Short mmCIF file of C-alpha atoms in Angstrom, two decimals:
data_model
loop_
_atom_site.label_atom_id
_atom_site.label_comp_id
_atom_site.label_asym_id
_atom_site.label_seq_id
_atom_site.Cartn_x
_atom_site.Cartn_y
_atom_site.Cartn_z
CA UNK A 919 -78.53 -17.66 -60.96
CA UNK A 920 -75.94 -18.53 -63.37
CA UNK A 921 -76.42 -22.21 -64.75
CA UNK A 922 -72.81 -23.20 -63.44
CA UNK A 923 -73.66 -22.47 -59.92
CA UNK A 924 -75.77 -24.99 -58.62
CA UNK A 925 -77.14 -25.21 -55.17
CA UNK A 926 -74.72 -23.35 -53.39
CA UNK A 927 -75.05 -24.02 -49.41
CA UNK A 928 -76.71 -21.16 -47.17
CA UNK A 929 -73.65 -21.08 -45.11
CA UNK A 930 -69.69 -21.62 -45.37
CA UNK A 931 -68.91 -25.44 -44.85
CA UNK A 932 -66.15 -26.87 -44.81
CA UNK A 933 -65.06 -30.39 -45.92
CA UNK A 934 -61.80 -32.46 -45.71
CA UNK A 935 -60.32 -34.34 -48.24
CA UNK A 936 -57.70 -38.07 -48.54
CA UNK A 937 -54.68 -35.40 -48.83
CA UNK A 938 -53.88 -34.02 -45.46
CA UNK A 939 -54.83 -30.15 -44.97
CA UNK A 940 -56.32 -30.40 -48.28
CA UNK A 941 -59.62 -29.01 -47.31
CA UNK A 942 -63.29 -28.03 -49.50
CA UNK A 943 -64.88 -24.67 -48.93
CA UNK A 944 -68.51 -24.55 -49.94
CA UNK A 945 -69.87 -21.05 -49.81
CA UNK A 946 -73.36 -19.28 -50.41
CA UNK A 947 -73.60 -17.20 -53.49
CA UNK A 948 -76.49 -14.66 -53.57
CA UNK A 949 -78.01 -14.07 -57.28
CA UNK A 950 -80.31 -11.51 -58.86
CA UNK A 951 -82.03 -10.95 -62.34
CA UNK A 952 -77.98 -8.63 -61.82
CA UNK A 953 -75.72 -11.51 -61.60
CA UNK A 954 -74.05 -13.03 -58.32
CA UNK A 955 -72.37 -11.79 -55.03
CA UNK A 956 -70.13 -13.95 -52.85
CA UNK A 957 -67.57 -13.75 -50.25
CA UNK A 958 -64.79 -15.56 -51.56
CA UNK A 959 -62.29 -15.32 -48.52
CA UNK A 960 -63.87 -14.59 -45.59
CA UNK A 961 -61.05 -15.12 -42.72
CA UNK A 962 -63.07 -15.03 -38.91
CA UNK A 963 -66.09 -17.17 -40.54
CA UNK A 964 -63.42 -19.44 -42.35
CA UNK A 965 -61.31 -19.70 -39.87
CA UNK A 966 -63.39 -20.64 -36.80
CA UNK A 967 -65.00 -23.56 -38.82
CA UNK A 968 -61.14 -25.04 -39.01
CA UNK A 969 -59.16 -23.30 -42.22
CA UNK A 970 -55.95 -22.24 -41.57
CA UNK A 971 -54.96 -18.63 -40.77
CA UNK A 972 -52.91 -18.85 -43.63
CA UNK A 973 -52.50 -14.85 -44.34
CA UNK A 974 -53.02 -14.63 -48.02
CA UNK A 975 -50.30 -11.40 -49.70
CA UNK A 976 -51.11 -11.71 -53.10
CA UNK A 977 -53.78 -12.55 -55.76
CA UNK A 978 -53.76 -13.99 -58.67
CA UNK A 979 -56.03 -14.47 -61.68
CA UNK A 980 -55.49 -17.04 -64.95
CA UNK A 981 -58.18 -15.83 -67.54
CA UNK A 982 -58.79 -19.05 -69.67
CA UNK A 983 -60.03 -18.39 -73.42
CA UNK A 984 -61.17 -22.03 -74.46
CA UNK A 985 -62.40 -24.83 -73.06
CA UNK A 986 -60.09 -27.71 -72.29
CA UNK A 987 -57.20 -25.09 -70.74
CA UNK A 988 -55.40 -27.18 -68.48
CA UNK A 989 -52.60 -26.23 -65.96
CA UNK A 990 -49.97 -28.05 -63.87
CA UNK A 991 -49.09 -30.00 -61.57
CA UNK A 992 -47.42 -27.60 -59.92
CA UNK A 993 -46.39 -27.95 -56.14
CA UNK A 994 -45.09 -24.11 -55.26
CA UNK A 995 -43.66 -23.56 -51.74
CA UNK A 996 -46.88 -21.90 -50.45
CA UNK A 997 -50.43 -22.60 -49.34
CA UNK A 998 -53.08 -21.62 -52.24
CA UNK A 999 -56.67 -20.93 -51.66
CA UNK A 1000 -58.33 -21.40 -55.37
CA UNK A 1001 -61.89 -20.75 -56.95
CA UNK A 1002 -63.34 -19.85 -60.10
CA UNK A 1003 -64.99 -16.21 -60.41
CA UNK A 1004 -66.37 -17.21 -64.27
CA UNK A 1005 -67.17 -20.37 -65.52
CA UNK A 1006 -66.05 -23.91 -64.35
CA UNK A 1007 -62.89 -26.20 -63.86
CA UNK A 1008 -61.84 -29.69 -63.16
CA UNK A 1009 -59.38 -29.19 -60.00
CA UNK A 1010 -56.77 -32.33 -59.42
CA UNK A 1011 -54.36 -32.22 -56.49
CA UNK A 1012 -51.74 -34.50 -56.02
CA UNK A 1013 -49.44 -34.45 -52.68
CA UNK A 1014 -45.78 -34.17 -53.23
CA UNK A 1015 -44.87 -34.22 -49.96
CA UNK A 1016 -42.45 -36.52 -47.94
CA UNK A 1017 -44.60 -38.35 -46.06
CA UNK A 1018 -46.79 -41.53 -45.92
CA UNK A 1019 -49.53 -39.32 -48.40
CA UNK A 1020 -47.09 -38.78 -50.98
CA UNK A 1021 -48.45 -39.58 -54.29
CA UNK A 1022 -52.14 -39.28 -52.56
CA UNK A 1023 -55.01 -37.57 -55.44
CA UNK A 1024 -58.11 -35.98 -55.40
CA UNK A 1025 -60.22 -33.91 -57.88
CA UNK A 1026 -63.33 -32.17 -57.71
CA UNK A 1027 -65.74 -30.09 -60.03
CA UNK A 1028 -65.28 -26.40 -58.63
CA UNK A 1029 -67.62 -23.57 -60.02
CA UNK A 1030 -68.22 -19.95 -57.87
CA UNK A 1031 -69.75 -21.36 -54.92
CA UNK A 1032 -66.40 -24.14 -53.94
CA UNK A 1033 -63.19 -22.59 -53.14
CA UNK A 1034 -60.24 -25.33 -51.67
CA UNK A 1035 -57.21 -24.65 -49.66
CA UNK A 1036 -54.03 -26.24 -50.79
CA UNK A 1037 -51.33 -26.19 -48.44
CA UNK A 1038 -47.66 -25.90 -49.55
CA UNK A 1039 -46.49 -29.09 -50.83
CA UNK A 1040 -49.83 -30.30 -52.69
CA UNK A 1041 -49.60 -30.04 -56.40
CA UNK A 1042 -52.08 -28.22 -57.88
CA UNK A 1043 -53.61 -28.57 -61.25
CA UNK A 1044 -57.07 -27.47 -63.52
CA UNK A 1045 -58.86 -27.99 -66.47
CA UNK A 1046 -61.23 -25.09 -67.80
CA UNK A 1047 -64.99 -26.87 -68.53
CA UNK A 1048 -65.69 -23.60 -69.86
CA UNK A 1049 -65.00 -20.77 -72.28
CA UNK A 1050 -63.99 -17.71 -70.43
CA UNK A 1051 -63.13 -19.88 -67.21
CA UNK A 1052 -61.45 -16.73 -64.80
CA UNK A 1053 -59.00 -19.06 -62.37
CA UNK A 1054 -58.25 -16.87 -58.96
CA UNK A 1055 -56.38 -18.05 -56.27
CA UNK A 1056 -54.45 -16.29 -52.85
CA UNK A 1057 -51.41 -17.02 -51.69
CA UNK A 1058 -49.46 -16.26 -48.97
CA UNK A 1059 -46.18 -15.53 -49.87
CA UNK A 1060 -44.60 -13.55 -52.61
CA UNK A 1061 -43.77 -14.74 -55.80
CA UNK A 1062 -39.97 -14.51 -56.21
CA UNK A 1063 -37.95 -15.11 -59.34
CA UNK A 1064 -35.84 -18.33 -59.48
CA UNK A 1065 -38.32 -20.43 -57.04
CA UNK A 1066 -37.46 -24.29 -57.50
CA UNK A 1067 -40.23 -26.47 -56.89
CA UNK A 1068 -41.68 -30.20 -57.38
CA UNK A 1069 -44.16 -30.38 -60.61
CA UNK A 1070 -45.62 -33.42 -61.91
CA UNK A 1071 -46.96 -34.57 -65.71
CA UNK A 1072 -50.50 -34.41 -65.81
CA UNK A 1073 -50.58 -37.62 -67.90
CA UNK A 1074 -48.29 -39.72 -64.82
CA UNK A 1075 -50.47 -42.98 -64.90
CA UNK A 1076 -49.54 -43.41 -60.89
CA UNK A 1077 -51.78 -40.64 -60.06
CA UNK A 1078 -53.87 -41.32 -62.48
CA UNK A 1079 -56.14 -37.91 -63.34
CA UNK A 1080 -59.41 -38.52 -64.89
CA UNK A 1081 -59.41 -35.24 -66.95
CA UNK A 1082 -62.59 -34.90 -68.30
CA UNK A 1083 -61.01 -33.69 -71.57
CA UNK A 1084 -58.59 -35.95 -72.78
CA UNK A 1085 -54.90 -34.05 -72.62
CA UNK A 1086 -54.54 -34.74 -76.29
CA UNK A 1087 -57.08 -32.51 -76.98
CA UNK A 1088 -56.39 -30.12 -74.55
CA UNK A 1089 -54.57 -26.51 -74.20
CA UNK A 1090 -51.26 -27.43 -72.73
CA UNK A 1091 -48.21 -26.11 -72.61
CA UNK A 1092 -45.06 -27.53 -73.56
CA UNK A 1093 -43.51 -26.79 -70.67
CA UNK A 1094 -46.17 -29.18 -68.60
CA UNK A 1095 -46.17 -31.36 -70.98
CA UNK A 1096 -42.44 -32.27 -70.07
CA UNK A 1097 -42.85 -32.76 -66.57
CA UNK A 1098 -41.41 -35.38 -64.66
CA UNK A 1099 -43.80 -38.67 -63.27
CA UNK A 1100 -44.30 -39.00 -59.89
CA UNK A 1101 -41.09 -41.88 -59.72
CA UNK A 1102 -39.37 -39.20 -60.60
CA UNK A 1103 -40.20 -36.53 -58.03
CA UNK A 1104 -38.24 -35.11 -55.16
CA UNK A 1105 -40.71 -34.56 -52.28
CA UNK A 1106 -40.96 -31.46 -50.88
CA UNK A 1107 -39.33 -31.11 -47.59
CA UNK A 1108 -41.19 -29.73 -44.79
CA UNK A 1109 -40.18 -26.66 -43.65
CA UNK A 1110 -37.59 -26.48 -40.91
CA UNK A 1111 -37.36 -25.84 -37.55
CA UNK A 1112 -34.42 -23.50 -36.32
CA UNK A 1113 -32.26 -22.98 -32.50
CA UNK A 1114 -31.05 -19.23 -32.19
CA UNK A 1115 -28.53 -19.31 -29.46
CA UNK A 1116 -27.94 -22.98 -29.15
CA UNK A 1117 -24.97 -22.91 -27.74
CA UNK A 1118 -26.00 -21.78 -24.63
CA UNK A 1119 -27.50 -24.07 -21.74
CA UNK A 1120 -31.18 -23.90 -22.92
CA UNK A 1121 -30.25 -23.89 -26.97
CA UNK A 1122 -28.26 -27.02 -26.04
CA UNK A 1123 -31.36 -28.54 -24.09
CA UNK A 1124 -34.09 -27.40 -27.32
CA UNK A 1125 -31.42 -29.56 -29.51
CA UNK A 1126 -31.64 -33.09 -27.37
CA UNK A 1127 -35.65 -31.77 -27.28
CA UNK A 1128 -35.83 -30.97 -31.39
CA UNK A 1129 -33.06 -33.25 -32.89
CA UNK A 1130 -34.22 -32.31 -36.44
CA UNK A 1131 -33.71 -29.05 -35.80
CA UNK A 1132 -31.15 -26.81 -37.60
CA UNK A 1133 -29.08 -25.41 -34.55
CA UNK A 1134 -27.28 -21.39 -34.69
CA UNK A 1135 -24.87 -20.08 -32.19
CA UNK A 1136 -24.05 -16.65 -31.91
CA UNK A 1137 -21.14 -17.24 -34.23
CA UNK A 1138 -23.31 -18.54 -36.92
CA UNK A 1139 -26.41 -15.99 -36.56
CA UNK A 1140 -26.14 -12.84 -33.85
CA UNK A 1141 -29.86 -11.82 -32.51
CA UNK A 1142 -28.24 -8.61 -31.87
CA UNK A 1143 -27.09 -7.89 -35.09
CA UNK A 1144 -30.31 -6.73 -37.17
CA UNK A 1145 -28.83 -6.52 -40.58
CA UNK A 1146 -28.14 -10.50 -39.66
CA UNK A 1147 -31.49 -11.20 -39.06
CA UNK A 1148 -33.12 -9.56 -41.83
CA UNK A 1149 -30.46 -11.30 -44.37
CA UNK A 1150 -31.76 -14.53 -42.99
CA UNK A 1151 -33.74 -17.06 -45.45
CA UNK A 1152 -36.61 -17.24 -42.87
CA UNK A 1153 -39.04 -18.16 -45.53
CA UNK A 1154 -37.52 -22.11 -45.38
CA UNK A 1155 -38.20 -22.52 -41.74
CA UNK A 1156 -41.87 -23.43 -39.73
CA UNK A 1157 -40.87 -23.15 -35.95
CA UNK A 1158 -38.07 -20.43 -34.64
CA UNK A 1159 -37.25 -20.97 -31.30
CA UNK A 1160 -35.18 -18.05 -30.03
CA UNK A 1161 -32.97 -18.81 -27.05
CA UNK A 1162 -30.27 -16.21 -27.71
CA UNK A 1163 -30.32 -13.47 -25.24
CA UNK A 1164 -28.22 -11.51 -22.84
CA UNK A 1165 -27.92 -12.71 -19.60
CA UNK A 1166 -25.60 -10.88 -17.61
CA UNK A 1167 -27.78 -9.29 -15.03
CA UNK A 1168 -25.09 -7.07 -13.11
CA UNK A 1169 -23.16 -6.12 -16.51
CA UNK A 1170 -25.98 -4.76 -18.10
CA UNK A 1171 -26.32 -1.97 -15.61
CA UNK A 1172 -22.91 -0.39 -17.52
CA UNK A 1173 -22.56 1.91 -20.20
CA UNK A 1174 -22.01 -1.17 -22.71
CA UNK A 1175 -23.70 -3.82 -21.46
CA UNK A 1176 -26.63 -1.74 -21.38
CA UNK A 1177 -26.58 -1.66 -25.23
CA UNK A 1178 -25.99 -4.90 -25.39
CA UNK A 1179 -28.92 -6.25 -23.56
CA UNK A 1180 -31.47 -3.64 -25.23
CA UNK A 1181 -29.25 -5.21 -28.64
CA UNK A 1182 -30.13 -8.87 -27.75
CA UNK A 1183 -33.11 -8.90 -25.62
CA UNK A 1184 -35.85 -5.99 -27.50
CA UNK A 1185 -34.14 -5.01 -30.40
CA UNK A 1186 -33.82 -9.01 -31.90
CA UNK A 1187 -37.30 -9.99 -30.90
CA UNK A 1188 -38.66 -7.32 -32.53
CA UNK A 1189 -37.02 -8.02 -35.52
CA UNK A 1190 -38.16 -11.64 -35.41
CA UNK A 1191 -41.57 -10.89 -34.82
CA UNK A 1192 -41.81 -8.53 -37.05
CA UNK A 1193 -40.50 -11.16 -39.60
CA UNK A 1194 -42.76 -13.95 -38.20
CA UNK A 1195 -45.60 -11.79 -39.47
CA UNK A 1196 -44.04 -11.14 -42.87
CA UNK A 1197 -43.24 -14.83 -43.47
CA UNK A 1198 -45.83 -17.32 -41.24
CA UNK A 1199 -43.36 -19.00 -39.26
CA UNK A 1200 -44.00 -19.68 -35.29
CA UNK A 1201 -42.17 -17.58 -32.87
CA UNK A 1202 -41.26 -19.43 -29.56
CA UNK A 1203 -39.07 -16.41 -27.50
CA UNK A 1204 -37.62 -17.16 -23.56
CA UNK A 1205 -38.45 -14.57 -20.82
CA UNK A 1206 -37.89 -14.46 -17.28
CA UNK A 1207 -39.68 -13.13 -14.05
CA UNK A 1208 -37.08 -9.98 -13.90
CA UNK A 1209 -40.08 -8.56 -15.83
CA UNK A 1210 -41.80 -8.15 -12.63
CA UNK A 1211 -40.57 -6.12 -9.70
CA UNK A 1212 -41.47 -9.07 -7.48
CA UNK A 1213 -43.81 -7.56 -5.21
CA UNK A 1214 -46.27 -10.77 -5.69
CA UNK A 1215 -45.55 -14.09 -4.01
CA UNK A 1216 -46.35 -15.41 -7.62
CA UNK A 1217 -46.74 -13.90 -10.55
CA UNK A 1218 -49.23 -14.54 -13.58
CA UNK A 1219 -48.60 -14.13 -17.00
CA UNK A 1220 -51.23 -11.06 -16.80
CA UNK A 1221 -49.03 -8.97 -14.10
CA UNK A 1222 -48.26 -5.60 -15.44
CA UNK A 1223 -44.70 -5.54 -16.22
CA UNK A 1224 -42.72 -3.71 -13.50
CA UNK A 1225 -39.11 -4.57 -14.36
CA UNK A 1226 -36.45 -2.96 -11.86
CA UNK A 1227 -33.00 -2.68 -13.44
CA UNK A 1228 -32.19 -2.79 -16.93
CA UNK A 1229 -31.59 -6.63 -17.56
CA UNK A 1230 -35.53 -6.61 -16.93
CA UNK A 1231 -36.50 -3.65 -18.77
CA UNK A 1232 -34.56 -5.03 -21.96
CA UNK A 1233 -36.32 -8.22 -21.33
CA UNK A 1234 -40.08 -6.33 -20.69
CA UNK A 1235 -39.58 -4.52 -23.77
CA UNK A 1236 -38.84 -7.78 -26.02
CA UNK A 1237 -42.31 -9.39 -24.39
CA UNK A 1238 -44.07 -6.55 -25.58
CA UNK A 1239 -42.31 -6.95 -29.19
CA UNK A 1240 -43.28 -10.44 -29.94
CA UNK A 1241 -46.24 -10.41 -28.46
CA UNK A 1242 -47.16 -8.77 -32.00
CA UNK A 1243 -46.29 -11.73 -33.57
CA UNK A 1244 -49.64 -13.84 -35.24
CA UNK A 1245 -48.13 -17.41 -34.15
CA UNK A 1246 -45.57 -16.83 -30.66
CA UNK A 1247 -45.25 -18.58 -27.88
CA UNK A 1248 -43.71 -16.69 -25.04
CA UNK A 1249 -41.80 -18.87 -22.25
CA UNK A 1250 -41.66 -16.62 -18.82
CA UNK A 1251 -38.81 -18.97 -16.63
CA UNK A 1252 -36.91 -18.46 -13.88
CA UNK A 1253 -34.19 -19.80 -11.73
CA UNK A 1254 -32.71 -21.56 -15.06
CA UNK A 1255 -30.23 -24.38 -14.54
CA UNK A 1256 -28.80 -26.57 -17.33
CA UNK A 1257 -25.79 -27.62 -19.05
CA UNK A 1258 -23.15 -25.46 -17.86
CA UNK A 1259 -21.97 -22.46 -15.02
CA UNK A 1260 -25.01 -22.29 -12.77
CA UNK A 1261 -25.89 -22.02 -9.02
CA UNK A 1262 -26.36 -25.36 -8.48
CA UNK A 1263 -22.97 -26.24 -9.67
CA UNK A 1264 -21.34 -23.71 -7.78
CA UNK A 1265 -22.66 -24.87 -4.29
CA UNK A 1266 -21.37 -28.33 -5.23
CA UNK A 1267 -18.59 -26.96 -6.13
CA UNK A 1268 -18.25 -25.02 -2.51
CA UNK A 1269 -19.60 -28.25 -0.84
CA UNK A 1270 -16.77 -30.61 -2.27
CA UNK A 1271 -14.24 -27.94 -1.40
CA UNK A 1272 -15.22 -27.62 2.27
CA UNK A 1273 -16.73 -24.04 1.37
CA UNK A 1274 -19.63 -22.93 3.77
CA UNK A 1275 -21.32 -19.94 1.85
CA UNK A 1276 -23.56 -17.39 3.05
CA UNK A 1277 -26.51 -17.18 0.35
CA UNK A 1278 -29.03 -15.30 0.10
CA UNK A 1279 -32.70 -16.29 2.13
CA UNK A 1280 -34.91 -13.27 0.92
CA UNK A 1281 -35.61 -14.05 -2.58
CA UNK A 1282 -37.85 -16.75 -3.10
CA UNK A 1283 -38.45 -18.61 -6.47
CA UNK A 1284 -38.56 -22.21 -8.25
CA UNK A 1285 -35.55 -24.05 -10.04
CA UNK A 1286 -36.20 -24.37 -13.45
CA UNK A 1287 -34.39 -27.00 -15.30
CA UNK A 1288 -33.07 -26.45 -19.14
CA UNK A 1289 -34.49 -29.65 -19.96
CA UNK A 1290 -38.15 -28.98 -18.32
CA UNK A 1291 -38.00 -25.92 -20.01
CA UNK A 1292 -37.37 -27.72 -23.84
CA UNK A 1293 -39.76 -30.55 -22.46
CA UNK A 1294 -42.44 -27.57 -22.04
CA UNK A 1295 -41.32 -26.12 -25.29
CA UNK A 1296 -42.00 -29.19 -27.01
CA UNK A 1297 -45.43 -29.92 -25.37
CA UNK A 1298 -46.94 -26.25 -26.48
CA UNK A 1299 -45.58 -26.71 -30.06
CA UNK A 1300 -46.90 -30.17 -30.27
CA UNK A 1301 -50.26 -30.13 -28.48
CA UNK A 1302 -51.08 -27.55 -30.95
CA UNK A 1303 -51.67 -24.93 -27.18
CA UNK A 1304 -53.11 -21.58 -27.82
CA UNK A 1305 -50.39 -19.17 -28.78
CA UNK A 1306 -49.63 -16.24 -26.13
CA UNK A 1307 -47.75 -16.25 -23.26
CA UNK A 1308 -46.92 -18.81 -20.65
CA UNK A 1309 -45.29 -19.26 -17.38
CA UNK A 1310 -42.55 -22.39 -17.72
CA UNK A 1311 -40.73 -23.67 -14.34
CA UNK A 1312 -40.39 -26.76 -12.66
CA UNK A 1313 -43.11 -27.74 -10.34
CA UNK A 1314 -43.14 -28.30 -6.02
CA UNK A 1315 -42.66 -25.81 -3.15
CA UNK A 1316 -41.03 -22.18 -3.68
CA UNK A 1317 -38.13 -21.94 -1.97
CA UNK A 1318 -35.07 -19.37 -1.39
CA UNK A 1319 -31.70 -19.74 -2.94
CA UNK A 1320 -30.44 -20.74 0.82
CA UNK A 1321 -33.26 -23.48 0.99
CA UNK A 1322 -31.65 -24.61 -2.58
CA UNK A 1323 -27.81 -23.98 -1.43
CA UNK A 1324 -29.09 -26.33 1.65
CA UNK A 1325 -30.56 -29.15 -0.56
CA UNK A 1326 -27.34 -29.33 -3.10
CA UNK A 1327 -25.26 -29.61 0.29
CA UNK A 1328 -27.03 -32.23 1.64
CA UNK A 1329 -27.19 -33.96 -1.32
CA UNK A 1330 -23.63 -33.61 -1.99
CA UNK A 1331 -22.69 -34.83 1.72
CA UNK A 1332 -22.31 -32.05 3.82
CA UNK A 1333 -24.51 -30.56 6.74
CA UNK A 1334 -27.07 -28.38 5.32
CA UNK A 1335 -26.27 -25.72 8.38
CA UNK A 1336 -23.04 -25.09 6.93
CA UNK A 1337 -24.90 -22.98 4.86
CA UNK A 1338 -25.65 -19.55 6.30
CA UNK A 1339 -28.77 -16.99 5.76
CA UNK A 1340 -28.00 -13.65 4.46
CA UNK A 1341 -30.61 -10.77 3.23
CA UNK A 1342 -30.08 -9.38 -0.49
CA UNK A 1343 -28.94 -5.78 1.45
CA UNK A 1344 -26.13 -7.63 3.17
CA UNK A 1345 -25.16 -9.90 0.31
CA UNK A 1346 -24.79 -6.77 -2.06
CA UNK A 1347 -22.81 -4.49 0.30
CA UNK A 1348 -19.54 -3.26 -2.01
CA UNK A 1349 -20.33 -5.10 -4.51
CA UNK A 1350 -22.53 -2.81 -8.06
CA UNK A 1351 -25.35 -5.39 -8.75
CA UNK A 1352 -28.57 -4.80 -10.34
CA UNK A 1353 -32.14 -4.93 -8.45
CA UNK A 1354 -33.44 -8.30 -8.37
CA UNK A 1355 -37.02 -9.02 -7.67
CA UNK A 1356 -37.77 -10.57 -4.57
CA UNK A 1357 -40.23 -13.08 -5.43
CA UNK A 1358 -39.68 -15.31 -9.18
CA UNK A 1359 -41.94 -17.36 -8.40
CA UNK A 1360 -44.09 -18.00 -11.39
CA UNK A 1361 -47.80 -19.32 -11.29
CA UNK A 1362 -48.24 -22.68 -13.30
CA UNK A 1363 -52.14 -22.63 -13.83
CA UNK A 1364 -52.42 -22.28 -17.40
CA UNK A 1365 -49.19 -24.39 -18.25
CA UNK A 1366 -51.05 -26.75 -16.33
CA UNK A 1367 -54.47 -26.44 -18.56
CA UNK A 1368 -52.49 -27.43 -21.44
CA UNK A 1369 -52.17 -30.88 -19.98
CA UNK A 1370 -48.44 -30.30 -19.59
CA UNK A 1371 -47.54 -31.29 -15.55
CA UNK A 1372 -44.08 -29.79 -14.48
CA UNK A 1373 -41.86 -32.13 -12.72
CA UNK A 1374 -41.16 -31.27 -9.20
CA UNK A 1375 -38.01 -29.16 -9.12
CA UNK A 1376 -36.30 -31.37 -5.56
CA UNK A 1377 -36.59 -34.15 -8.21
CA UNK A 1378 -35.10 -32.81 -10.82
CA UNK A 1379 -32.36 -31.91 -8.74
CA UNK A 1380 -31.73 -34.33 -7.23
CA UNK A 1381 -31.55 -36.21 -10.22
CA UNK A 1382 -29.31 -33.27 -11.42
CA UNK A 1383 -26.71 -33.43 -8.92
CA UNK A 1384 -26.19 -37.42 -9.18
CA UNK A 1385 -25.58 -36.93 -12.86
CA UNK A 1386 -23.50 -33.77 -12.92
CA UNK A 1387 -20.45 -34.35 -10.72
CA UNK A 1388 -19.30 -31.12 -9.28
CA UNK A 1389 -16.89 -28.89 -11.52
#
């Protein structure tokens, strides 16, 4: 056992520290008459006692000749986890984040058996005890060329290091020598949170849900246009919600529209999940039950995908995309209704015009409300939920769009029975529509186990329809 490694614990433990997400990894090290063994980075042990899955890309190692080497502060844009393979260093850390822990310190003696996480925004400095100190840390992005970021002197008296060599008589650099004091420091920004498709009527309802958040339309960023997406700096942003997608059931049965929807609805995601991987952010994506053939009364987020027409099979195909994705929440709706053209608008519509429609009474299904949706949205992110796949709709009985074209009458003053039953078969005679599934109702258990309870959807519209005046 080397002299600089002393007592090293039997088991991984894990410690936190007075900077946020700064955490302490003490790990065994096993020594012979040989040397040592350890396992610096071990990822299932680490992370089920509470380290991030971070997702380390690169290593790097600072060989220190002398004693008294000291580097820093320097705060780059990604999460570090440092130790020592050789010898012994003073660590220092001070956060340079925005936040009510900016300017916040701590330091600790770390030799081969502690390791520490430092997540992006925490400055991160050392001091070599030793000569022949070997300095490795992962990180988990690339190093690029050009990268601005926050550094601090390591003499600033606000933070106040106690190096254990005095920096007069130690090996620093000139260039961290000149570094600014903490007065003078920009905090780092946290990284952002982004709205593909927000103008439609659930982007708009994310952005009243996630006012911080940086909002795209389709003229700004195109989730069918791949070259787009990869051009994107996705490496600035934490949470991507991605309500961009094509809609139009009946027109993606054509030539075009068909290339269109596979464009928006599988192509995109995959992109986006395959860049979620490459650069840690979360993945939130919007489904619907069209994935299903709607055989079931309700459907789980387990049911096989059956889609029937090729809105659905675009749709089934961009599940199964960013369901690759480490950190994604996928959002199965139905029945969507929101800030613009909808169903419920239109029977208002028909019911202040003296209109009595015949609607459709064999599909069955739940309203789900733009706004319930981005409330649900909000909850998973928030709660910290387990990623995966959810069901999202508003709560209460499943009804058919009749039942629904009834309610909005009644509410809107006219006799409910001025609304007349028809079956899909006679509803699409002449007219080239896709397949719909019969049943969209969705099953709300494990939405529910999140602690997230979905308003009832005869509130919500009727709460709707006395705040939306008909078109």
């Amino acid at each position: 056992m080397p002299a600089s490694v002393v007592e090293p614990p039997s088991a991984v433990e894990l410690a936190e520290t007075p900077i946020p997400g700064l955490l302490v990894v003490r790990m065994p090290v096993h020594a012979d008459e040989r040397g040592w063994f350890k396992e610096n980075w071990q990822r299932e042990k680490m992370v089920a006692l509470g380290l991030p899955d971070f997702g380390p890309v690169q290593n790097n190692v600072a060989f220190n000749a002398r004693r008294g080497a000291t580097r820093g502060i320097h705060t780059e844009p990604w999460d570090k986890f440092v130790s020592v393979a050789s010898g012994r260093v003073f660590g220092a850390w001070v956060d340079m984040r925005e936040g009510d822990s900016f300017g916040a310190t701590f330091t600790i003696e770390i030799d081969p058996s502690v390791a520490v996480f430092v997540p992006r925004g925490v400055g991160n400095s050392y001091q070599a005890l030793e000569d022949g100190t070997v300095y490795s840390y992962l990180v988990n992005d690339h190093w690029r060329p050009g990268t601005a970021y926050p550094a601090l002197d390591l003499a600033d008296e606000t933070a106040a290091i106690p190096w254990p060599i005095p920096l007069t008589e130690a090996d620093v650099s000139e260039k961290d020598r000149n570094n600014p004091s903490l007065d003078a420091v920009t905090p780092m920004q946290p990284l952002r949170t982004v709205i593909i498709g927000a103008g439609g009527q659930l982007g708009r309802a994310l952005a009243a849900e996630f006012p911080d958040a940086e909002t795209l339309t389709r003229a700004q960023l195109d989730v069918a246009d791949a070259a787009a997406l990869e051009a994107w700096p996705w490496h600035d942003y934490a949470l991507v919600l991605n309500a961009a997608a094509w809609t139009a059931v009946d027109a993606a049965e054509t030539p075009e529209g068909r290339k269109g929807a596979w464009a928006a609805n599988a192509t995109g995601p995959a992109v986006l999940a395959r860049l979620a991987r490459e650069h840690r952010f979360t993945l939130v994506h919007y489904s619907t039950d069209y994935v299903f053939d709607g055989t079931s009364p309700e459907h789980r987020e387990d049911e096989p995908l059956s889609p029937l027409g090729v809105y659905g099979q675009s749709k089934a195909a961009g599940d199964a995309a960013v369901a690759t994705a480490p950190r994604h929440f996928l959002l199965r709706t139905s029945w969507v209704v929101g800030d613009g053209k909808n169903f419920v608008r239109t029977m208002q519509d028909l019911a202040g015009r003296g209109i009595s429609p015949s609607v459709v009474a064999d599909q069955t299904g739940r309203l789900t409300f733009a706004s319930e949706l981005a409330r649900a949205t909000r909850h998973l992110v928030v709660a910290g939920a387990p990623y995966g796949t959810y069901n999202v709709s508003n709560g209460g009985p499943v009804t058919s769009w009749a039942d629904l074209a009834r309610a909005v009458f009644e509410l809107s003053g006219r006799d409910p029975a001025d609304v007349t039953d028809v079956t899909t078969e006679e509803y699409a005679a002449g007219k080239d529509l896709a397949p719909r599934p019969g049943h969209g109702a969705l099953d709300l258990t494990k939405l529910r186990s999140t602690g997230f309870e979905p308003e009832d959807a005869l509130d919500a519209l009727k709460r709707y329809c006395a705040e939306s005046p008909r078109p």
